[in-house]
PDB file of N, CA, C and O in Angstrom:
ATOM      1  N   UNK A   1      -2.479   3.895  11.519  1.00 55.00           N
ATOM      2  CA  UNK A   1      -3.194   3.143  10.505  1.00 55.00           C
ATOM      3  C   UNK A   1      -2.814   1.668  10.501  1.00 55.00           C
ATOM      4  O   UNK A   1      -3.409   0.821   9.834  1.00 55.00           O
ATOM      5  N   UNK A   2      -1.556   1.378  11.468  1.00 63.00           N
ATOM      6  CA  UNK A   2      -1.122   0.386  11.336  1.00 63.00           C
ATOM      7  C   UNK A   2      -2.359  -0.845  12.226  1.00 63.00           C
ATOM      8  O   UNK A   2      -2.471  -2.071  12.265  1.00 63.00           O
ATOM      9  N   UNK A   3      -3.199   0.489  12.910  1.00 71.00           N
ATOM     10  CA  UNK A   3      -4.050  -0.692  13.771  1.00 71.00           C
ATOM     11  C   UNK A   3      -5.278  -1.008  13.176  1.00 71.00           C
ATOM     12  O   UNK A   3      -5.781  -2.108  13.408  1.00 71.00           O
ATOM     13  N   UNK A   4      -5.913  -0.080  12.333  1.00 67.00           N
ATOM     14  CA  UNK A   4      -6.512  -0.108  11.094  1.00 67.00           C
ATOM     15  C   UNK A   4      -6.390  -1.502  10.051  1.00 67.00           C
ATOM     16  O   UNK A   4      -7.451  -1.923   9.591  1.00 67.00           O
ATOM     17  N   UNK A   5      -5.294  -2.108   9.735  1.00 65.00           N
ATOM     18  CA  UNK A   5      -4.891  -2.992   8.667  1.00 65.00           C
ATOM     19  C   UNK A   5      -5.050  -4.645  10.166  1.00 65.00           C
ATOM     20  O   UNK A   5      -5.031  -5.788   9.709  1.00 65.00           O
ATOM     21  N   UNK A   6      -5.163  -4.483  11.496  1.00 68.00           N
ATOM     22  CA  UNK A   6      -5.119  -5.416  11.919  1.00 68.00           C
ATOM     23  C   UNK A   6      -6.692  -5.486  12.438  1.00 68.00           C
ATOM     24  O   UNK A   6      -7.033  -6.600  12.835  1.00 68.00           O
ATOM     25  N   UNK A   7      -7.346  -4.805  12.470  1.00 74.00           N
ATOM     26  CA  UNK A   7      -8.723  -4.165  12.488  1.00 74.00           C
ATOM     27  C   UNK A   7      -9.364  -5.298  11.615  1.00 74.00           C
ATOM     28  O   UNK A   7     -10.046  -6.247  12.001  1.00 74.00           O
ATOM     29  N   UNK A   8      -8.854  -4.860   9.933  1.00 72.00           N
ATOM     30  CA  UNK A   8      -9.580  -5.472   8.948  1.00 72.00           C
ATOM     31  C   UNK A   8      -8.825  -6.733   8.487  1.00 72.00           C
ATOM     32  O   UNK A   8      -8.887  -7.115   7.318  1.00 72.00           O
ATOM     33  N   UNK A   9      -8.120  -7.361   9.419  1.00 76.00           N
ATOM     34  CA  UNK A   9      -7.468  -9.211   9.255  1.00 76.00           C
ATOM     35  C   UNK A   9      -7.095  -8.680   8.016  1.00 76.00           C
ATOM     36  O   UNK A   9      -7.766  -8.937   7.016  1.00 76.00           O
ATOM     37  N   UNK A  10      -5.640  -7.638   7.942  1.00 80.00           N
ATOM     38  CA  UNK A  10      -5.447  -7.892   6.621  1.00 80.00           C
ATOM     39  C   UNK A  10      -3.671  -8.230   6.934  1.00 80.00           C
ATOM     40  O   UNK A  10      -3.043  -7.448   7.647  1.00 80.00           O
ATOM     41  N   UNK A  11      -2.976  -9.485   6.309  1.00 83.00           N
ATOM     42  CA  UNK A  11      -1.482  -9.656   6.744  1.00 83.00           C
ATOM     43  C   UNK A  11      -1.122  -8.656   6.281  1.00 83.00           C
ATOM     44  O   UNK A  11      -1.785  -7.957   5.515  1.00 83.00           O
ATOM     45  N   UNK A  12       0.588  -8.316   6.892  1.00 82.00           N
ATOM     46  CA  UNK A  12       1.324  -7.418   6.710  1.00 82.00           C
ATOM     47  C   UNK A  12       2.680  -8.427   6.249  1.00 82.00           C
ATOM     48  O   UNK A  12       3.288  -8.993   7.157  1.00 82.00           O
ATOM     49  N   UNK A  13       3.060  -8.598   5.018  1.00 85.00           N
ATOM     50  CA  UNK A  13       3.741  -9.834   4.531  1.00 85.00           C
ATOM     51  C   UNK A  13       5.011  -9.333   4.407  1.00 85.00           C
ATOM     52  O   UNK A  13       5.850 -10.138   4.004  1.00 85.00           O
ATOM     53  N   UNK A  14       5.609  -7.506   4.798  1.00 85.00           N
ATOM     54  CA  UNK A  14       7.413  -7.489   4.888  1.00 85.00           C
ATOM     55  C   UNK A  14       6.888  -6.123   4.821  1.00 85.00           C
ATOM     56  O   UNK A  14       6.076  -5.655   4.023  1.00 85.00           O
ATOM     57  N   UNK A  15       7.545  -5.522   5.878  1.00 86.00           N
ATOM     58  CA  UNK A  15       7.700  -3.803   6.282  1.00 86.00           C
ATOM     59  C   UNK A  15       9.557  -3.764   6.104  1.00 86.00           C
ATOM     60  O   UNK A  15      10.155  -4.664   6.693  1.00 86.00           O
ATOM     61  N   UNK A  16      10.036  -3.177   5.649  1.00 87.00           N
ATOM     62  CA  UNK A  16      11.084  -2.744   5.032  1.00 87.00           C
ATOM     63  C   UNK A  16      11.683  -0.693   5.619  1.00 87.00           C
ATOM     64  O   UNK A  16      11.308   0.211   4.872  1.00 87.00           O
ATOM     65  N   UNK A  17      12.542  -0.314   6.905  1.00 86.00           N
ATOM     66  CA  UNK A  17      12.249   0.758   6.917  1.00 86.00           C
ATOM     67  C   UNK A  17      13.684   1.453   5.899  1.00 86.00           C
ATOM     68  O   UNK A  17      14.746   0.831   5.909  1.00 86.00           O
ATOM     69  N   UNK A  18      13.599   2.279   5.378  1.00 82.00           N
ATOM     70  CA  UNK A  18      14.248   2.626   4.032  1.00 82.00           C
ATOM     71  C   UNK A  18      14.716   3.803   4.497  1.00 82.00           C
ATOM     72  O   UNK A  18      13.797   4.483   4.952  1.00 82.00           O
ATOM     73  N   UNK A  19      16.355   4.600   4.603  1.00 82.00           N
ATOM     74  CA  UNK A  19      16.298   6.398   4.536  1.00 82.00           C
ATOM     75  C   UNK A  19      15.070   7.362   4.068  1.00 82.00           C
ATOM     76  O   UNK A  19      14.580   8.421   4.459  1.00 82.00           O
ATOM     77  N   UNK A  20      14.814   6.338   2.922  1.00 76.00           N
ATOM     78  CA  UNK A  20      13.626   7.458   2.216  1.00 76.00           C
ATOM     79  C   UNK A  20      12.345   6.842   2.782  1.00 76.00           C
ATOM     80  O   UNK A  20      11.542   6.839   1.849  1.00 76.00           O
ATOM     81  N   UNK A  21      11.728   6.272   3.971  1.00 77.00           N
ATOM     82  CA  UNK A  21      10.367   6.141   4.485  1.00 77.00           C
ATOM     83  C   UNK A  21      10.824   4.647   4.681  1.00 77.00           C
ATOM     84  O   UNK A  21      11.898   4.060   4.818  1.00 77.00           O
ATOM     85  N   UNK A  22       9.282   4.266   4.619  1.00 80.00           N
ATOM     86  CA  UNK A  22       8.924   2.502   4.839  1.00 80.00           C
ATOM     87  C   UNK A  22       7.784   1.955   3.503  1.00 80.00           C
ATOM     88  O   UNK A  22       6.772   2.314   2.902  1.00 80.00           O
ATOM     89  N   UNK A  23       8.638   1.008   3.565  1.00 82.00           N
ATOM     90  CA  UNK A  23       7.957  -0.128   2.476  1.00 82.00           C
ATOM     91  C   UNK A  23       7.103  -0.968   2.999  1.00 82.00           C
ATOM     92  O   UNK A  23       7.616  -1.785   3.763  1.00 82.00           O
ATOM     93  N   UNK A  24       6.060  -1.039   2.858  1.00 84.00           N
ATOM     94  CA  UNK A  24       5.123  -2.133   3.850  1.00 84.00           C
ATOM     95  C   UNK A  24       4.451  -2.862   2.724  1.00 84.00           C
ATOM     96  O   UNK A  24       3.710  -2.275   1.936  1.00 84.00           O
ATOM     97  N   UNK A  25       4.711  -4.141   2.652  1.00 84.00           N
ATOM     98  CA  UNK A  25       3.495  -5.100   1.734  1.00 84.00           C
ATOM     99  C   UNK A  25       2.330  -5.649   2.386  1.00 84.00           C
ATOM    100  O   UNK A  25       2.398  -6.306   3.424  1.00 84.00           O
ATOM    101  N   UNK A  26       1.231  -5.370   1.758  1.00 84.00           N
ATOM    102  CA  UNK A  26      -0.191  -6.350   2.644  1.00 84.00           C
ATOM    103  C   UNK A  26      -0.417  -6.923   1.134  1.00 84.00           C
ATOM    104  O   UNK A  26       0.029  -6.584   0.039  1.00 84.00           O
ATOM    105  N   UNK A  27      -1.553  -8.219   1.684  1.00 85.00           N
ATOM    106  CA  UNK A  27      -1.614  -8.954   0.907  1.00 85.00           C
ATOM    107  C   UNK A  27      -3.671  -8.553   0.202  1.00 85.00           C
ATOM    108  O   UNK A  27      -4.449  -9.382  -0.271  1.00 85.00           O
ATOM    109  N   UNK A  28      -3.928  -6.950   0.442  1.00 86.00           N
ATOM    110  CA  UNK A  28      -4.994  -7.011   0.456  1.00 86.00           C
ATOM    111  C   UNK A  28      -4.902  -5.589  -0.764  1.00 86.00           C
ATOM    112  O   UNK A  28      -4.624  -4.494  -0.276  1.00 86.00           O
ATOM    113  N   UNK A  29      -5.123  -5.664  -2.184  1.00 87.00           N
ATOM    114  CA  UNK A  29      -5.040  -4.525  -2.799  1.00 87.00           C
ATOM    115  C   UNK A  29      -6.269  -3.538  -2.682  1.00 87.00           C
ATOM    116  O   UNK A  29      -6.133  -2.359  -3.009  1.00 87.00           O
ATOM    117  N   UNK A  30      -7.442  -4.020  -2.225  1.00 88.00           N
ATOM    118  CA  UNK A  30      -8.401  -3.234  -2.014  1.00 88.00           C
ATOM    119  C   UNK A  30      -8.155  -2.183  -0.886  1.00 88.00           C
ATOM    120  O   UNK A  30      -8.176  -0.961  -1.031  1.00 88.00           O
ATOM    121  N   UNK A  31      -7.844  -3.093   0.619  1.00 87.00           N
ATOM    122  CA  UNK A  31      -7.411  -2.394   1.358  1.00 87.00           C
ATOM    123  C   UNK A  31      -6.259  -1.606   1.462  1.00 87.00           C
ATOM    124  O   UNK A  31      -5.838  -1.007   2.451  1.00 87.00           O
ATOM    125  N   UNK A  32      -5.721  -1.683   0.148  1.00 87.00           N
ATOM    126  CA  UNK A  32      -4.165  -0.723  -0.131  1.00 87.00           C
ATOM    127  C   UNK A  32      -4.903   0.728  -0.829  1.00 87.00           C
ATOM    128  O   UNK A  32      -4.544   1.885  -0.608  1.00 87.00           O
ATOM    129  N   UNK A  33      -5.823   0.357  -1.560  1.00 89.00           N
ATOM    130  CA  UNK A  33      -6.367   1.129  -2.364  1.00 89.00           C
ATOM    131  C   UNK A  33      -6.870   2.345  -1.275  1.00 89.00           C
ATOM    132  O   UNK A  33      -6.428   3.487  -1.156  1.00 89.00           O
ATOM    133  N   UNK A  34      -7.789   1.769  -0.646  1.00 88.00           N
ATOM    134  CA  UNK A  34      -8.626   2.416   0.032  1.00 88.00           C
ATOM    135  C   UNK A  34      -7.870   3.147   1.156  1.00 88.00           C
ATOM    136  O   UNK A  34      -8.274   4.294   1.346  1.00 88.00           O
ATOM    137  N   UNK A  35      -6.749   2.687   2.029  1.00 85.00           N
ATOM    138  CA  UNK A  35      -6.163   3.294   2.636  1.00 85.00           C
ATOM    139  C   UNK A  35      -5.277   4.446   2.353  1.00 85.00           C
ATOM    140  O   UNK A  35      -4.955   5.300   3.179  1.00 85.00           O
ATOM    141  N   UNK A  36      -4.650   4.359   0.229  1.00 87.00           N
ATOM    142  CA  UNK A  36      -3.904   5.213   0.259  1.00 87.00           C
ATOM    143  C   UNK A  36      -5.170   6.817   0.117  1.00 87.00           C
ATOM    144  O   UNK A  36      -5.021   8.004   0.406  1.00 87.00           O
ATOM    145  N   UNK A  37      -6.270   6.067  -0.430  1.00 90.00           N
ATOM    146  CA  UNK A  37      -6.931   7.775   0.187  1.00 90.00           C
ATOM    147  C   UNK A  37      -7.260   8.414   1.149  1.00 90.00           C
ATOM    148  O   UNK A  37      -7.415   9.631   1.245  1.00 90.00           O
ATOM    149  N   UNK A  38      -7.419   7.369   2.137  1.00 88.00           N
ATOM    150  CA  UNK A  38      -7.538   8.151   3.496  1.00 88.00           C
ATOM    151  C   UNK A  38      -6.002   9.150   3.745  1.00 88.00           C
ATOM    152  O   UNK A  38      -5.832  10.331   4.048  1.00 88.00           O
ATOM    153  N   UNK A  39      -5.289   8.288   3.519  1.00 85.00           N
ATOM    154  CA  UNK A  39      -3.669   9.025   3.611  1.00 85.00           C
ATOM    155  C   UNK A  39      -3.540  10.887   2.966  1.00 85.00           C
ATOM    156  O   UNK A  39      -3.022  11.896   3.446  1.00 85.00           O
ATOM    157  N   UNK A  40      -4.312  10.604   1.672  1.00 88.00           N
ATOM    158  CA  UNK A  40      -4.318  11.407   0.849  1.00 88.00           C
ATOM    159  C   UNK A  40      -5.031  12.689   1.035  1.00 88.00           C
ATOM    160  O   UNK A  40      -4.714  13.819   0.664  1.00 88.00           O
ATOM    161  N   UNK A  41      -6.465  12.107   1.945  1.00 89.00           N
ATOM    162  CA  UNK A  41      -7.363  13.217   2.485  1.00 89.00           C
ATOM    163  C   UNK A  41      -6.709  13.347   3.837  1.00 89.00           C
ATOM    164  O   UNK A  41      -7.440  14.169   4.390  1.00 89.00           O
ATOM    165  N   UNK A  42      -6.031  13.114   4.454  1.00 86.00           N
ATOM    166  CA  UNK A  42      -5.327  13.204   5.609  1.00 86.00           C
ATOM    167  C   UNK A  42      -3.921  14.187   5.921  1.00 86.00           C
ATOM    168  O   UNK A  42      -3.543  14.905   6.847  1.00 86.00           O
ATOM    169  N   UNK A  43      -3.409  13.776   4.602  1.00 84.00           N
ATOM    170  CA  UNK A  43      -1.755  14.431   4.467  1.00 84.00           C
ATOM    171  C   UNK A  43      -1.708  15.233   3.294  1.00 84.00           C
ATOM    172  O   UNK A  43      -0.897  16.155   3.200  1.00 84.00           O
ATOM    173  N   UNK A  44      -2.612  14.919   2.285  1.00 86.00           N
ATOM    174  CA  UNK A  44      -2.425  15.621   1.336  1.00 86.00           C
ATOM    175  C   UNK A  44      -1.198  14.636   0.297  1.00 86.00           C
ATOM    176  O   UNK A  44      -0.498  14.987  -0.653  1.00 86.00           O
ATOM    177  N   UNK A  45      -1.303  13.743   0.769  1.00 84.00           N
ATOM    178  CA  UNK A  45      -0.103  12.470  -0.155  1.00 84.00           C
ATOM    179  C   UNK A  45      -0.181  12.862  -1.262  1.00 84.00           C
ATOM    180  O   UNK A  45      -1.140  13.590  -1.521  1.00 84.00           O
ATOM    181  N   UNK A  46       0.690  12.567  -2.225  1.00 87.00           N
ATOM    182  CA  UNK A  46       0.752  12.001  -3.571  1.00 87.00           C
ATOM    183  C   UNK A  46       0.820  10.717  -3.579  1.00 87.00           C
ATOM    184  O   UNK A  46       1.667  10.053  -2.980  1.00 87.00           O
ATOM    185  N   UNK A  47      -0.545  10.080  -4.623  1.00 89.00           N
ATOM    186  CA  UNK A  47      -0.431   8.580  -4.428  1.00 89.00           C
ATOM    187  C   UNK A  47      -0.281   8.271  -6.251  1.00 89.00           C
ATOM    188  O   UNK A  47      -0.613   8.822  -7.301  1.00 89.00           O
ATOM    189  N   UNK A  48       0.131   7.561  -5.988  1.00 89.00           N
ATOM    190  CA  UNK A  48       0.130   6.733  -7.477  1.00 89.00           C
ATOM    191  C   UNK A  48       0.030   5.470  -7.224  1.00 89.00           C
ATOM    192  O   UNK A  48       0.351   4.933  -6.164  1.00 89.00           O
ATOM    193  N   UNK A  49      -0.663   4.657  -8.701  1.00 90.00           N
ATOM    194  CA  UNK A  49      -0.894   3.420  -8.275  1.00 90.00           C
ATOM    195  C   UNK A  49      -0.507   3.040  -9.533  1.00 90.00           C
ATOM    196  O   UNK A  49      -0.538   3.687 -10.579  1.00 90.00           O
ATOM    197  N   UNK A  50      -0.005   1.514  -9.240  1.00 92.00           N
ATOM    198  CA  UNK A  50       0.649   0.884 -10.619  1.00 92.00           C
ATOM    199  C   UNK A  50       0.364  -0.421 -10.629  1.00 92.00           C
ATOM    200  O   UNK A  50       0.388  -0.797  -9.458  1.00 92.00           O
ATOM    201  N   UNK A  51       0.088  -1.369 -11.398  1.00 91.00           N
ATOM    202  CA  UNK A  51       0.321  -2.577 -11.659  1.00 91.00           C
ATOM    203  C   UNK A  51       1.563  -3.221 -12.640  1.00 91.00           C
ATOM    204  O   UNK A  51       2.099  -2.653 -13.591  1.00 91.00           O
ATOM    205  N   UNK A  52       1.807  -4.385 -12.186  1.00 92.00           N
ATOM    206  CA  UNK A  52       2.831  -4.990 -12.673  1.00 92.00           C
ATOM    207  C   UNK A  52       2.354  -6.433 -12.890  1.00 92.00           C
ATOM    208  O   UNK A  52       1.655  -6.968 -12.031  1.00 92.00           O
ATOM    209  N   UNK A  53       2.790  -7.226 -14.263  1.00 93.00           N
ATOM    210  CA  UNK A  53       2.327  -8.394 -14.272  1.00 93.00           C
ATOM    211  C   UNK A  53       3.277  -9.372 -13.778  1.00 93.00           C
ATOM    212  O   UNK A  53       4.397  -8.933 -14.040  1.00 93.00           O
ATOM    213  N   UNK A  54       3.369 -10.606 -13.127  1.00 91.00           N
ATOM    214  CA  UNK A  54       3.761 -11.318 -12.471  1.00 91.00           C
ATOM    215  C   UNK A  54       3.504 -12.602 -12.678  1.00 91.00           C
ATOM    216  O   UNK A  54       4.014 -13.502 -12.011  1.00 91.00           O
ATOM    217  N   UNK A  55       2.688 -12.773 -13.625  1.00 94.00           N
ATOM    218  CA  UNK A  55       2.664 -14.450 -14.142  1.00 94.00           C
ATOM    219  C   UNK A  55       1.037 -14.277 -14.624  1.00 94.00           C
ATOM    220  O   UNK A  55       0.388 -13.275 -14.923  1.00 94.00           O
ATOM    221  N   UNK A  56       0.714 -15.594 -14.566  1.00 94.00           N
ATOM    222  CA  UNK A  56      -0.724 -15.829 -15.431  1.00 94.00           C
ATOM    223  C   UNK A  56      -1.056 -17.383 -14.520  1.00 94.00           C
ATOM    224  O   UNK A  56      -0.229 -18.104 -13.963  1.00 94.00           O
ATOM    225  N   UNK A  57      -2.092 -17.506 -14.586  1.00 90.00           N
ATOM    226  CA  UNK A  57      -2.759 -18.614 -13.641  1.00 90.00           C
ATOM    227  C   UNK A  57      -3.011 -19.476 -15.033  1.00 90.00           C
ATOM    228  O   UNK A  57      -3.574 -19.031 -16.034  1.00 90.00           O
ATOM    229  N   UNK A  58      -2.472 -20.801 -14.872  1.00 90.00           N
ATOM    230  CA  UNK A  58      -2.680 -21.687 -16.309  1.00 90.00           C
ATOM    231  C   UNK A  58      -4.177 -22.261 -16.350  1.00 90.00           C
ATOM    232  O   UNK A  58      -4.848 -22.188 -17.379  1.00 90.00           O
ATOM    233  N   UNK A  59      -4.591 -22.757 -15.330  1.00 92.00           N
ATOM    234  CA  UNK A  59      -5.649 -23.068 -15.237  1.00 92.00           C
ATOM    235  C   UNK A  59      -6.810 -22.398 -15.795  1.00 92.00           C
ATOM    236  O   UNK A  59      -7.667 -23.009 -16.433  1.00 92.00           O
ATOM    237  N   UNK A  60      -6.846 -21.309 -15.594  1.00 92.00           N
ATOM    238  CA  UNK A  60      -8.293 -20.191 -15.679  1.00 92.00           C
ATOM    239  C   UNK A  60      -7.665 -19.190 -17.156  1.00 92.00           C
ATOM    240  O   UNK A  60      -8.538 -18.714 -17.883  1.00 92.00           O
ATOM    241  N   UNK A  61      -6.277 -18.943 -17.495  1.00 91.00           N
ATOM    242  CA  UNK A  61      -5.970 -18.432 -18.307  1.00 91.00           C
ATOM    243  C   UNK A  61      -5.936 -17.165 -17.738  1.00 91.00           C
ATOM    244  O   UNK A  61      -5.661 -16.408 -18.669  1.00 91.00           O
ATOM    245  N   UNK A  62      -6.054 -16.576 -16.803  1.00 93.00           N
ATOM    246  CA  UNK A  62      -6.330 -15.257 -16.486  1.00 93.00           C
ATOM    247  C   UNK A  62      -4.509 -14.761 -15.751  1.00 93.00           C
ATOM    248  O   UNK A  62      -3.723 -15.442 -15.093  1.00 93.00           O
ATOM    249  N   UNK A  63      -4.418 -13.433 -16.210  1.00 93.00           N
ATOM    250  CA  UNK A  63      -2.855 -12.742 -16.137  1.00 93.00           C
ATOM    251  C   UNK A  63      -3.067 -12.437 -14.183  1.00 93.00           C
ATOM    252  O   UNK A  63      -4.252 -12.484 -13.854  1.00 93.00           O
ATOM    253  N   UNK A  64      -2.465 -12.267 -13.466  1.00 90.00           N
ATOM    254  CA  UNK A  64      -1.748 -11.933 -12.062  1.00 90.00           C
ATOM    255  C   UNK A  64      -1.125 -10.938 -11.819  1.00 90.00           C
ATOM    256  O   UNK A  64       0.086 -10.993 -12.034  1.00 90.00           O
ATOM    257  N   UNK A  65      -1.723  -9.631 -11.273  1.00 88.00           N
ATOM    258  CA  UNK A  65      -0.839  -8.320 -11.144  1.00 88.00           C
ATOM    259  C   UNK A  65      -0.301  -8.178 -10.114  1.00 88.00           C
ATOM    260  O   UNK A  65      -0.931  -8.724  -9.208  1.00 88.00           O
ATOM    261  N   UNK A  66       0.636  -7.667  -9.783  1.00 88.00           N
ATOM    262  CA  UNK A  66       0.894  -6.727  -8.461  1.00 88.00           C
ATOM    263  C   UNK A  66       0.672  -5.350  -8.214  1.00 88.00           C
ATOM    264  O   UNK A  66       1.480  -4.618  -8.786  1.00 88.00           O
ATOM    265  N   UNK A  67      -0.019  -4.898  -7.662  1.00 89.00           N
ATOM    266  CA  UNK A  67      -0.402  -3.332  -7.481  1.00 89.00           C
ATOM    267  C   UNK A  67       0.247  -3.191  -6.586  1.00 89.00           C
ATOM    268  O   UNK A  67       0.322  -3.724  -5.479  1.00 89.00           O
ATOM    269  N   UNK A  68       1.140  -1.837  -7.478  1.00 88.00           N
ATOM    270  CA  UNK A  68       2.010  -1.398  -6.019  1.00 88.00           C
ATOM    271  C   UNK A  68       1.076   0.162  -6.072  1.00 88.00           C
ATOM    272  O   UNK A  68       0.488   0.565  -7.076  1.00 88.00           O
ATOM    273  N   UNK A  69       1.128   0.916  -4.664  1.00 88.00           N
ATOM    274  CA  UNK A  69       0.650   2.256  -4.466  1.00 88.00           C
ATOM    275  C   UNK A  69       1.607   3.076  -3.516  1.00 88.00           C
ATOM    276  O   UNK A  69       1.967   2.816  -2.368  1.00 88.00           O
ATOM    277  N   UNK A  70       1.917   4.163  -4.349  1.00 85.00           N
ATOM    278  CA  UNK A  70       3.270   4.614  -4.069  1.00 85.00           C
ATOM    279  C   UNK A  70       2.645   6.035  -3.421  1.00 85.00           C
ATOM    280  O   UNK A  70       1.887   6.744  -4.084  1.00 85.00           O
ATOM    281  N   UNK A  71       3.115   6.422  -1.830  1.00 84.00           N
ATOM    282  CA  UNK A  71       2.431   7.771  -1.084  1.00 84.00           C
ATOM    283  C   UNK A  71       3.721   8.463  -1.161  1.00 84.00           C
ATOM    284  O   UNK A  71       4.837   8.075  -0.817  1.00 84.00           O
ATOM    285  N   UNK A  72       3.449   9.246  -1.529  1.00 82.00           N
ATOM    286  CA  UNK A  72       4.609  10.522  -0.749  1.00 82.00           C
ATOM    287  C   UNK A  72       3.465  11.851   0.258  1.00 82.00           C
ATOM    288  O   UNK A  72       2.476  12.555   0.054  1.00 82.00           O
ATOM    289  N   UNK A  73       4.503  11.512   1.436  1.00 78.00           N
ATOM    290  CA  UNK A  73       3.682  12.226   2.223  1.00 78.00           C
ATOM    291  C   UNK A  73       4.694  13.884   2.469  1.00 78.00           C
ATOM    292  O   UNK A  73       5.895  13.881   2.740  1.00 78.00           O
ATOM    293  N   UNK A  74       4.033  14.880   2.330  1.00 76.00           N
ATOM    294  CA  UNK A  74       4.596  16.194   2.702  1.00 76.00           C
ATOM    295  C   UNK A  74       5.394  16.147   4.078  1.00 76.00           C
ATOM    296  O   UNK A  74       5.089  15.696   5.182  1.00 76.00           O
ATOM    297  N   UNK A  75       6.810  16.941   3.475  1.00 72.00           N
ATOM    298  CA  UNK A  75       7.388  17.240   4.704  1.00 72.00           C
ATOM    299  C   UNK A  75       7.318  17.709   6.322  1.00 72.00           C
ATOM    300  O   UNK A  75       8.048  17.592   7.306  1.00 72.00           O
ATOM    301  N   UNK A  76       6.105  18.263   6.037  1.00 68.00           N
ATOM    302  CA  UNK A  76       5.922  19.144   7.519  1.00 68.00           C
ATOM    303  C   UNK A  76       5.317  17.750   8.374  1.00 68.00           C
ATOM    304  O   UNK A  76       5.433  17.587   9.589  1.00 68.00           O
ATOM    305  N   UNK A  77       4.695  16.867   7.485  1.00 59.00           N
ATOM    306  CA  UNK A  77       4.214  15.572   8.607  1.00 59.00           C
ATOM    307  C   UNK A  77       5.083  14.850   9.202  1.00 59.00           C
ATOM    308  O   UNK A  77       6.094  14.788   8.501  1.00 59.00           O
ATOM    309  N   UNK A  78       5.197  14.202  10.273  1.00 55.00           N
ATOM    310  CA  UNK A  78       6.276  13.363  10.618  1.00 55.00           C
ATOM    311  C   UNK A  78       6.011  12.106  10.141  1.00 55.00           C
ATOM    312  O   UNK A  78       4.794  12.021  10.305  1.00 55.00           O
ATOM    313  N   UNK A  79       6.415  10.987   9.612  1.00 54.00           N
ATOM    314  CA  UNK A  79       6.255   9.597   9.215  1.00 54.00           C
ATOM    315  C   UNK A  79       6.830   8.660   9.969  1.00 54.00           C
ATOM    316  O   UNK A  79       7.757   7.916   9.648  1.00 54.00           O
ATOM    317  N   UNK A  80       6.202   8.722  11.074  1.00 55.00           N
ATOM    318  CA  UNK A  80       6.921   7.710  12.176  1.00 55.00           C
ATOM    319  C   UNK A  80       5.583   6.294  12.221  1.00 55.00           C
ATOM    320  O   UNK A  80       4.655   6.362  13.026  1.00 55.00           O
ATOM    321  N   UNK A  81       5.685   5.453  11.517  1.00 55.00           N
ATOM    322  CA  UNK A  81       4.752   4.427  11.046  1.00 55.00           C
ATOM    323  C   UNK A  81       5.514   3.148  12.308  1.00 55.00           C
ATOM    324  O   UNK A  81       6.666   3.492  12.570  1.00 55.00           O
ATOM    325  N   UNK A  82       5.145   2.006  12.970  1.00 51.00           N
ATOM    326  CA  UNK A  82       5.179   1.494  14.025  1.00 51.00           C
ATOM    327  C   UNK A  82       5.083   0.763  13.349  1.00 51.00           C
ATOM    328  O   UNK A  82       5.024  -0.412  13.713  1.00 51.00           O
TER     329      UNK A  82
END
């Protein structure tokens, strides 16, 4: 999927690999969105999705989230992400 996210020009802004999996940030929440269901119809993931606020744009008045989307993928899959 990793060729997928270069497919659709989307950056990959810090992959992080962790004991417990990999942390990958893109800078595209749609394409986070949309990928964690393919994952989901794929592996059977558990996804959750969250926002977090992170400031407010003064100009426009409008608040700034971060959506994080959190997969847990079943054991029997291997998670070897490149």
């Amino acid at each position: 999927t990793l060729s997928e996210i270069a497919n659709e020009k989307i950056n990959i802004t810090k992959k992080v690999n962790l004991k417990e999996g990999v942390d990958i940030e893109i800078d595209n929440a749609t394409f986070a969105v949309k990928l964690s269901k393919k994952f989901k119809k794929r592996f059977g993931c558990e996804v959750k999705i969250t926002r977090s606020l992170v400031g407010e744009n003064k100009t426009r008045g409008k608040r700034i989230h971060k959506l994080t989307v959190l997969l847990r993928i079943p054991k029997p899959y291997k998670t070897n992400i490149d």
